[in-house]
């Protein structure tokens, strides 16, 4: 069944090995981890506004998972909002211009006298997802209407 493998010449093996190494090297140069700083706000019966940090990693191809921690104010009380989001990018290899994405996940809001959990759905735009850094903007639902803007540094 695989007897053709043993019939390959040294040159054919060398070309195959070169192709594998070149592909691996090119893939290694694509940043797949990022840190972000962002402003996040929600508006509903209760409101939240804060500035925080996040970390994300490509799960391969178009999927990225990210977590964030955003201290701020919820109805004039100190609070912290934590999110875990999975996003799907429509054009993840773009090095210039803007790429849209969508996502969803969960958020937990810890305030002085309450803890609330929310499902989050969002749509976003990201500048050049394969560049070393760029801005992003998101709008969606999760504890009310949710908006976020920020800057990502990809490593």
Short mmCIF file of N, CA and C in Angstrom, two decimals:
data_model
loop_
_atom_site.label_atom_id
_atom_site.label_comp_id
_atom_site.label_asym_id
_atom_site.label_seq_id
_atom_site.Cartn_x
_atom_site.Cartn_y
_atom_site.Cartn_z
N UNK A 1 0.82 -1.20 0.00
CA UNK A 1 0.00 0.00 0.00
C UNK A 1 0.86 1.26 0.00
N UNK A 2 1.86 1.31 0.87
CA UNK A 2 2.74 2.48 0.94
C UNK A 2 4.12 2.17 0.39
N UNK A 3 4.22 1.24 -0.52
CA UNK A 3 5.53 0.86 -1.06
C UNK A 3 6.17 1.99 -1.87
N UNK A 4 5.38 2.93 -2.34
CA UNK A 4 5.93 4.06 -3.10
C UNK A 4 6.87 4.91 -2.25
N UNK A 5 6.69 4.89 -0.91
CA UNK A 5 7.55 5.68 -0.02
C UNK A 5 9.00 5.20 -0.11
N UNK A 6 9.18 3.90 -0.18
CA UNK A 6 10.55 3.36 -0.22
C UNK A 6 11.21 3.58 -1.58
N UNK A 7 10.42 3.92 -2.59
CA UNK A 7 10.97 4.14 -3.92
C UNK A 7 11.35 5.59 -4.18
N UNK A 8 11.15 6.49 -3.23
CA UNK A 8 11.50 7.90 -3.42
C UNK A 8 13.02 8.06 -3.43
N UNK A 9 13.49 8.93 -4.30
CA UNK A 9 14.93 9.18 -4.38
C UNK A 9 15.35 10.14 -3.27
N UNK A 10 16.65 10.28 -3.10
CA UNK A 10 17.19 11.20 -2.11
C UNK A 10 16.72 12.62 -2.41
N UNK A 11 16.72 12.99 -3.66
CA UNK A 11 16.30 14.33 -4.05
C UNK A 11 14.82 14.55 -3.73
N UNK A 12 13.97 13.57 -3.98
CA UNK A 12 12.55 13.70 -3.67
C UNK A 12 12.32 13.83 -2.16
N UNK A 13 13.07 13.05 -1.38
CA UNK A 13 12.99 13.15 0.08
C UNK A 13 13.46 14.53 0.54
N UNK A 14 14.52 15.04 -0.06
CA UNK A 14 15.06 16.36 0.31
C UNK A 14 14.05 17.46 0.02
N UNK A 15 13.42 17.41 -1.14
CA UNK A 15 12.40 18.41 -1.49
C UNK A 15 11.23 18.33 -0.52
N UNK A 16 10.79 17.13 -0.21
CA UNK A 16 9.67 16.95 0.73
C UNK A 16 10.03 17.51 2.11
N UNK A 17 11.25 17.23 2.58
CA UNK A 17 11.69 17.73 3.87
C UNK A 17 11.78 19.26 3.87
N UNK A 18 12.29 19.82 2.79
CA UNK A 18 12.38 21.27 2.66
C UNK A 18 11.00 21.92 2.69
N UNK A 19 10.04 21.30 2.03
CA UNK A 19 8.66 21.82 2.03
C UNK A 19 8.08 21.80 3.45
N UNK A 20 8.29 20.72 4.17
CA UNK A 20 7.78 20.63 5.55
C UNK A 20 8.43 21.68 6.43
N UNK A 21 9.75 21.81 6.35
CA UNK A 21 10.45 22.79 7.18
C UNK A 21 10.06 24.21 6.83
N UNK A 22 9.89 24.52 5.57
CA UNK A 22 9.49 25.86 5.14
C UNK A 22 8.09 26.18 5.63
N UNK A 23 7.19 25.24 5.53
CA UNK A 23 5.83 25.45 6.00
C UNK A 23 5.82 25.65 7.50
N UNK A 24 6.57 24.85 8.24
CA UNK A 24 6.63 24.98 9.69
C UNK A 24 7.22 26.33 10.07
N UNK A 25 8.29 26.75 9.40
CA UNK A 25 8.92 28.03 9.71
C UNK A 25 7.98 29.19 9.41
N UNK A 26 7.28 29.13 8.30
CA UNK A 26 6.35 30.21 7.95
C UNK A 26 5.22 30.28 8.96
N UNK A 27 4.72 29.14 9.38
CA UNK A 27 3.64 29.10 10.36
C UNK A 27 4.13 29.65 11.71
N UNK A 28 5.38 29.36 12.06
CA UNK A 28 5.90 29.84 13.33
C UNK A 28 6.01 31.36 13.36
N UNK A 29 6.12 32.01 12.21
CA UNK A 29 6.25 33.46 12.17
C UNK A 29 4.91 34.17 12.30
N UNK A 30 3.82 33.47 12.21
CA UNK A 30 2.50 34.08 12.35
C UNK A 30 2.19 34.19 13.84
N UNK A 31 2.00 35.41 14.36
CA UNK A 31 1.71 35.55 15.79
C UNK A 31 0.37 34.90 16.13
N UNK A 32 0.35 34.08 17.17
CA UNK A 32 -0.90 33.41 17.52
C UNK A 32 -1.28 33.64 18.99
N UNK A 33 -0.57 34.52 19.68
CA UNK A 33 -0.88 34.87 21.06
C UNK A 33 -0.92 36.39 21.16
N UNK A 34 -1.82 36.93 21.96
CA UNK A 34 -1.86 38.38 22.12
C UNK A 34 -2.20 38.77 23.55
N UNK A 35 -1.75 39.97 23.89
CA UNK A 35 -2.14 40.66 25.11
C UNK A 35 -2.93 41.89 24.67
N UNK A 36 -3.90 42.29 25.46
CA UNK A 36 -4.69 43.45 25.08
C UNK A 36 -4.96 44.35 26.28
N UNK A 37 -5.17 45.61 25.99
CA UNK A 37 -5.68 46.57 26.96
C UNK A 37 -6.96 47.12 26.34
N UNK A 38 -8.00 47.29 27.16
CA UNK A 38 -9.30 47.65 26.59
C UNK A 38 -10.13 48.47 27.56
N UNK A 39 -11.11 49.15 27.01
CA UNK A 39 -12.19 49.78 27.77
C UNK A 39 -13.45 49.01 27.44
N UNK A 40 -14.24 48.70 28.48
CA UNK A 40 -15.43 47.88 28.29
C UNK A 40 -16.58 48.51 29.05
N UNK A 41 -17.74 48.52 28.45
CA UNK A 41 -18.93 49.05 29.11
C UNK A 41 -20.17 48.27 28.75
N UNK A 42 -21.11 48.23 29.68
CA UNK A 42 -22.42 47.63 29.42
C UNK A 42 -23.48 48.62 29.88
N UNK A 43 -24.63 48.55 29.23
CA UNK A 43 -25.73 49.42 29.59
C UNK A 43 -27.02 48.62 29.58
N UNK A 44 -27.67 48.55 30.71
CA UNK A 44 -28.96 47.86 30.85
C UNK A 44 -29.60 48.42 32.11
N UNK A 45 -30.32 47.58 32.86
CA UNK A 45 -30.87 48.03 34.14
C UNK A 45 -29.73 48.47 35.06
N UNK A 46 -28.63 47.74 35.03
CA UNK A 46 -27.42 48.17 35.74
C UNK A 46 -26.36 48.46 34.69
N UNK A 47 -25.42 49.34 35.03
CA UNK A 47 -24.39 49.73 34.09
C UNK A 47 -23.02 49.36 34.64
N UNK A 48 -22.09 49.10 33.72
CA UNK A 48 -20.70 48.81 34.10
C UNK A 48 -19.78 49.55 33.14
N UNK A 49 -18.68 50.08 33.67
CA UNK A 49 -17.66 50.70 32.84
C UNK A 49 -16.31 50.45 33.50
N UNK A 50 -15.33 50.04 32.70
CA UNK A 50 -14.02 49.78 33.26
C UNK A 50 -12.95 49.70 32.20
N UNK A 51 -11.70 49.63 32.64
CA UNK A 51 -10.53 49.48 31.79
C UNK A 51 -9.79 48.25 32.29
N UNK A 52 -9.41 47.35 31.37
CA UNK A 52 -8.79 46.11 31.81
C UNK A 52 -7.77 45.56 30.84
N UNK A 53 -7.37 44.33 31.11
CA UNK A 53 -6.39 43.62 30.31
C UNK A 53 -6.96 42.26 29.91
N UNK A 54 -6.39 41.71 28.84
CA UNK A 54 -6.82 40.39 28.39
C UNK A 54 -5.69 39.64 27.75
N UNK A 55 -5.90 38.35 27.60
CA UNK A 55 -4.93 37.46 26.98
C UNK A 55 -5.69 36.55 26.03
N UNK A 56 -5.14 36.30 24.85
CA UNK A 56 -5.80 35.42 23.89
C UNK A 56 -4.80 34.57 23.14
N UNK A 57 -5.29 33.48 22.58
CA UNK A 57 -4.44 32.57 21.83
C UNK A 57 -5.26 31.93 20.72
N UNK A 58 -4.65 31.82 19.56
CA UNK A 58 -5.31 31.17 18.43
C UNK A 58 -5.44 29.69 18.72
N UNK A 59 -6.64 29.18 18.53
CA UNK A 59 -6.89 27.75 18.72
C UNK A 59 -6.67 27.00 17.42
N UNK A 60 -6.13 27.69 16.43
CA UNK A 60 -5.90 27.08 15.13
C UNK A 60 -6.86 27.62 14.10
N UNK A 61 -6.34 28.11 13.03
CA UNK A 61 -7.19 28.62 11.96
C UNK A 61 -7.95 29.86 12.35
N UNK A 62 -9.25 29.79 12.29
CA UNK A 62 -10.10 30.96 12.50
C UNK A 62 -10.54 31.15 13.96
N UNK A 63 -10.31 30.15 14.81
CA UNK A 63 -10.77 30.22 16.20
C UNK A 63 -9.72 30.82 17.13
N UNK A 64 -10.17 31.69 18.04
CA UNK A 64 -9.32 32.27 19.06
C UNK A 64 -10.07 32.25 20.38
N UNK A 65 -9.39 31.86 21.44
CA UNK A 65 -10.02 31.97 22.75
C UNK A 65 -9.29 33.06 23.52
N UNK A 66 -10.05 33.77 24.35
CA UNK A 66 -9.48 34.87 25.10
C UNK A 66 -10.15 34.99 26.46
N UNK A 67 -9.39 35.49 27.42
CA UNK A 67 -9.90 35.78 28.75
C UNK A 67 -9.52 37.21 29.08
N UNK A 68 -10.36 37.88 29.86
CA UNK A 68 -10.07 39.26 30.23
C UNK A 68 -10.54 39.52 31.65
N UNK A 69 -9.91 40.52 32.25
CA UNK A 69 -10.24 40.96 33.60
C UNK A 69 -10.33 42.48 33.55
N UNK A 70 -11.50 43.01 33.92
CA UNK A 70 -11.76 44.45 33.78
C UNK A 70 -12.29 45.02 35.10
N UNK A 71 -11.43 45.68 35.88
CA UNK A 71 -11.95 46.39 37.05
C UNK A 71 -12.66 47.67 36.62
N UNK A 72 -13.67 48.05 37.38
CA UNK A 72 -14.41 49.27 37.03
C UNK A 72 -15.49 49.56 38.04
N UNK A 73 -16.52 50.25 37.57
CA UNK A 73 -17.66 50.62 38.40
C UNK A 73 -18.94 50.02 37.84
N UNK A 74 -19.72 49.40 38.72
CA UNK A 74 -21.04 48.89 38.37
C UNK A 74 -22.04 49.62 39.25
N UNK A 75 -22.84 50.48 38.65
CA UNK A 75 -23.80 51.30 39.40
C UNK A 75 -23.11 52.04 40.55
N UNK A 76 -21.97 52.68 40.25
CA UNK A 76 -21.20 53.50 41.19
C UNK A 76 -20.59 52.72 42.34
N UNK A 77 -20.44 51.40 42.15
CA UNK A 77 -19.81 50.53 43.15
C UNK A 77 -18.63 49.84 42.48
N UNK A 78 -17.52 49.70 43.21
CA UNK A 78 -16.37 48.99 42.64
C UNK A 78 -16.77 47.57 42.26
N UNK A 79 -16.31 47.15 41.09
CA UNK A 79 -16.65 45.83 40.58
C UNK A 79 -15.55 45.34 39.65
N UNK A 80 -15.58 44.05 39.37
CA UNK A 80 -14.65 43.43 38.42
C UNK A 80 -15.47 42.54 37.50
N UNK A 81 -15.23 42.67 36.21
CA UNK A 81 -15.89 41.83 35.21
C UNK A 81 -14.83 40.94 34.57
N UNK A 82 -15.07 39.66 34.57
CA UNK A 82 -14.17 38.68 33.95
C UNK A 82 -14.93 38.00 32.83
N UNK A 83 -14.24 37.80 31.68
CA UNK A 83 -14.89 37.18 30.53
C UNK A 83 -14.02 36.07 29.95
N UNK A 84 -14.68 35.06 29.44
CA UNK A 84 -14.05 34.01 28.63
C UNK A 84 -14.80 33.94 27.32
N UNK A 85 -14.11 34.23 26.21
CA UNK A 85 -14.76 34.37 24.91
C UNK A 85 -14.06 33.49 23.87
N UNK A 86 -14.83 32.88 23.00
CA UNK A 86 -14.33 32.15 21.84
C UNK A 86 -14.79 32.91 20.60
N UNK A 87 -13.84 33.30 19.72
CA UNK A 87 -14.20 34.07 18.53
C UNK A 87 -13.88 33.30 17.26
N UNK A 88 -14.60 33.64 16.21
CA UNK A 88 -14.42 33.06 14.88
C UNK A 88 -14.15 34.21 13.92
N UNK A 89 -12.94 34.27 13.35
CA UNK A 89 -12.54 35.35 12.45
C UNK A 89 -12.83 34.98 11.00
N UNK A 90 -13.33 35.94 10.23
CA UNK A 90 -13.62 35.68 8.83
C UNK A 90 -12.36 35.76 7.95
N UNK A 91 -11.36 36.52 8.38
CA UNK A 91 -10.13 36.67 7.59
C UNK A 91 -8.92 36.76 8.52
N UNK A 92 -8.54 35.65 9.18
CA UNK A 92 -7.50 35.69 10.20
C UNK A 92 -6.08 35.91 9.68
N UNK A 93 -5.83 35.76 8.40
CA UNK A 93 -4.48 35.90 7.85
C UNK A 93 -4.20 37.30 7.32
N UNK A 94 -5.13 38.20 7.47
CA UNK A 94 -4.99 39.55 6.93
C UNK A 94 -3.89 40.33 7.66
N UNK A 95 -2.96 40.90 6.91
CA UNK A 95 -1.86 41.67 7.49
C UNK A 95 -2.09 43.18 7.43
N UNK A 96 -3.08 43.62 6.67
CA UNK A 96 -3.47 45.03 6.63
C UNK A 96 -4.97 45.10 6.42
N UNK A 97 -5.54 46.25 6.71
CA UNK A 97 -6.98 46.39 6.58
C UNK A 97 -7.70 45.89 7.82
N UNK A 98 -8.99 45.62 7.66
CA UNK A 98 -9.84 45.25 8.79
C UNK A 98 -10.45 43.88 8.56
N UNK A 99 -10.53 43.08 9.61
CA UNK A 99 -11.13 41.75 9.54
C UNK A 99 -12.29 41.66 10.54
N UNK A 100 -13.48 41.24 10.11
CA UNK A 100 -14.60 41.07 11.04
C UNK A 100 -14.52 39.72 11.75
N UNK A 101 -15.12 39.65 12.93
CA UNK A 101 -15.22 38.39 13.66
C UNK A 101 -16.48 38.39 14.51
N UNK A 102 -16.87 37.22 14.93
CA UNK A 102 -18.00 37.05 15.83
C UNK A 102 -17.59 36.12 16.95
N UNK A 103 -18.31 36.16 18.06
CA UNK A 103 -17.92 35.30 19.16
C UNK A 103 -18.98 35.20 20.23
N UNK A 104 -18.66 34.40 21.21
CA UNK A 104 -19.55 34.21 22.34
C UNK A 104 -18.80 33.60 23.50
N UNK A 105 -19.42 33.67 24.65
CA UNK A 105 -18.79 33.11 25.85
C UNK A 105 -19.57 33.46 27.08
N UNK A 106 -18.85 33.60 28.19
CA UNK A 106 -19.48 33.91 29.47
C UNK A 106 -18.77 35.09 30.12
N UNK A 107 -19.50 35.79 30.97
CA UNK A 107 -18.94 36.90 31.75
C UNK A 107 -19.46 36.76 33.17
N UNK A 108 -18.60 37.12 34.12
CA UNK A 108 -18.98 37.14 35.53
C UNK A 108 -18.68 38.53 36.06
N UNK A 109 -19.66 39.14 36.70
CA UNK A 109 -19.51 40.47 37.28
C UNK A 109 -19.54 40.33 38.80
N UNK A 110 -18.42 40.67 39.43
CA UNK A 110 -18.31 40.61 40.89
C UNK A 110 -18.39 42.03 41.43
N UNK A 111 -19.43 42.32 42.17
CA UNK A 111 -19.60 43.62 42.81
C UNK A 111 -19.67 43.41 44.32
N UNK A 112 -19.77 44.49 45.05
CA UNK A 112 -19.72 44.42 46.51
C UNK A 112 -20.76 43.46 47.10
N UNK A 113 -21.98 43.55 46.66
CA UNK A 113 -23.04 42.73 47.27
C UNK A 113 -23.66 41.71 46.33
N UNK A 114 -23.09 41.54 45.14
CA UNK A 114 -23.71 40.60 44.21
C UNK A 114 -22.68 40.01 43.26
N UNK A 115 -23.03 38.86 42.75
CA UNK A 115 -22.27 38.21 41.69
C UNK A 115 -23.26 37.81 40.62
N UNK A 116 -23.01 38.26 39.40
CA UNK A 116 -23.91 37.96 38.28
C UNK A 116 -23.12 37.30 37.17
N UNK A 117 -23.75 36.37 36.49
CA UNK A 117 -23.13 35.70 35.33
C UNK A 117 -24.01 35.96 34.11
N UNK A 118 -23.34 36.11 32.96
CA UNK A 118 -24.05 36.43 31.72
C UNK A 118 -23.49 35.62 30.57
N UNK A 119 -24.36 35.30 29.61
CA UNK A 119 -23.91 34.81 28.31
C UNK A 119 -23.54 36.03 27.48
N UNK A 120 -22.48 35.91 26.69
CA UNK A 120 -22.02 37.02 25.87
C UNK A 120 -22.05 36.60 24.40
N UNK A 121 -22.58 37.44 23.54
CA UNK A 121 -22.46 37.29 22.08
C UNK A 121 -21.98 38.62 21.54
N UNK A 122 -21.09 38.58 20.56
CA UNK A 122 -20.52 39.83 20.07
C UNK A 122 -20.14 39.74 18.61
N UNK A 123 -20.05 40.92 18.00
CA UNK A 123 -19.49 41.11 16.67
C UNK A 123 -18.37 42.11 16.82
N UNK A 124 -17.26 41.88 16.08
CA UNK A 124 -16.14 42.78 16.23
C UNK A 124 -15.41 43.03 14.93
N UNK A 125 -14.58 44.06 14.94
CA UNK A 125 -13.66 44.38 13.86
C UNK A 125 -12.27 44.47 14.46
N UNK A 126 -11.31 43.90 13.74
CA UNK A 126 -9.92 43.90 14.20
C UNK A 126 -9.04 44.38 13.07
N UNK A 127 -8.12 45.27 13.38
CA UNK A 127 -7.20 45.74 12.33
C UNK A 127 -6.08 44.75 12.18
N UNK A 128 -5.88 44.30 10.96
CA UNK A 128 -4.75 43.42 10.58
C UNK A 128 -4.44 42.35 11.61
N UNK A 129 -5.23 41.28 11.70
CA UNK A 129 -5.04 40.27 12.74
C UNK A 129 -3.69 39.54 12.70
N UNK A 130 -2.94 39.63 11.62
CA UNK A 130 -1.63 38.98 11.57
C UNK A 130 -0.47 39.98 11.66
N UNK A 131 -0.79 41.25 11.90
CA UNK A 131 0.26 42.24 12.15
C UNK A 131 0.68 42.12 13.62
N UNK A 132 1.75 42.77 13.99
CA UNK A 132 2.26 42.68 15.37
C UNK A 132 1.38 43.37 16.40
N UNK A 133 0.61 44.39 15.98
CA UNK A 133 -0.30 45.04 16.91
C UNK A 133 -1.42 45.71 16.12
N UNK A 134 -2.49 46.04 16.80
CA UNK A 134 -3.60 46.70 16.14
C UNK A 134 -4.78 46.89 17.06
N UNK A 135 -5.72 47.70 16.63
CA UNK A 135 -6.90 48.01 17.42
C UNK A 135 -8.01 46.99 17.19
N UNK A 136 -8.99 47.01 18.07
CA UNK A 136 -10.20 46.22 17.88
C UNK A 136 -11.38 46.98 18.47
N UNK A 137 -12.57 46.67 17.98
CA UNK A 137 -13.81 47.25 18.49
C UNK A 137 -14.89 46.18 18.44
N UNK A 138 -15.67 46.07 19.52
CA UNK A 138 -16.70 45.03 19.61
C UNK A 138 -18.01 45.64 20.10
N UNK A 139 -19.10 45.04 19.66
CA UNK A 139 -20.43 45.39 20.17
C UNK A 139 -21.20 44.08 20.29
N UNK A 140 -22.04 44.00 21.30
CA UNK A 140 -22.80 42.77 21.48
C UNK A 140 -23.73 42.86 22.68
N UNK A 141 -24.08 41.69 23.19
CA UNK A 141 -24.95 41.56 24.35
C UNK A 141 -24.25 40.70 25.40
N UNK A 142 -24.47 41.03 26.66
CA UNK A 142 -23.91 40.27 27.76
C UNK A 142 -23.98 41.10 29.03
N UNK A 143 -25.07 41.00 29.77
CA UNK A 143 -25.30 41.90 30.89
C UNK A 143 -25.82 43.23 30.42
N UNK A 144 -26.49 43.23 29.29
CA UNK A 144 -26.96 44.44 28.64
C UNK A 144 -26.25 44.60 27.32
N UNK A 145 -26.41 45.76 26.70
CA UNK A 145 -25.67 46.05 25.48
C UNK A 145 -24.22 46.24 25.89
N UNK A 146 -23.31 45.53 25.20
CA UNK A 146 -21.89 45.49 25.58
C UNK A 146 -21.05 46.11 24.46
N UNK A 147 -20.13 46.98 24.84
CA UNK A 147 -19.21 47.56 23.88
C UNK A 147 -17.80 47.53 24.43
N UNK A 148 -16.83 47.35 23.55
CA UNK A 148 -15.44 47.31 23.98
C UNK A 148 -14.55 47.83 22.86
N UNK A 149 -13.53 48.59 23.22
CA UNK A 149 -12.51 49.02 22.27
C UNK A 149 -11.15 48.83 22.93
N UNK A 150 -10.12 48.60 22.12
CA UNK A 150 -8.81 48.41 22.72
C UNK A 150 -7.71 48.20 21.71
N UNK A 151 -6.56 47.80 22.24
CA UNK A 151 -5.34 47.59 21.46
C UNK A 151 -4.76 46.23 21.80
N UNK A 152 -4.37 45.47 20.77
CA UNK A 152 -3.77 44.15 20.96
C UNK A 152 -2.31 44.14 20.52
N UNK A 153 -1.47 43.54 21.32
CA UNK A 153 -0.07 43.32 20.99
C UNK A 153 0.11 41.82 20.81
N UNK A 154 0.46 41.42 19.58
CA UNK A 154 0.58 39.98 19.26
C UNK A 154 2.03 39.55 19.38
N UNK A 155 2.23 38.42 20.04
CA UNK A 155 3.59 37.89 20.23
C UNK A 155 3.71 36.49 19.69
#
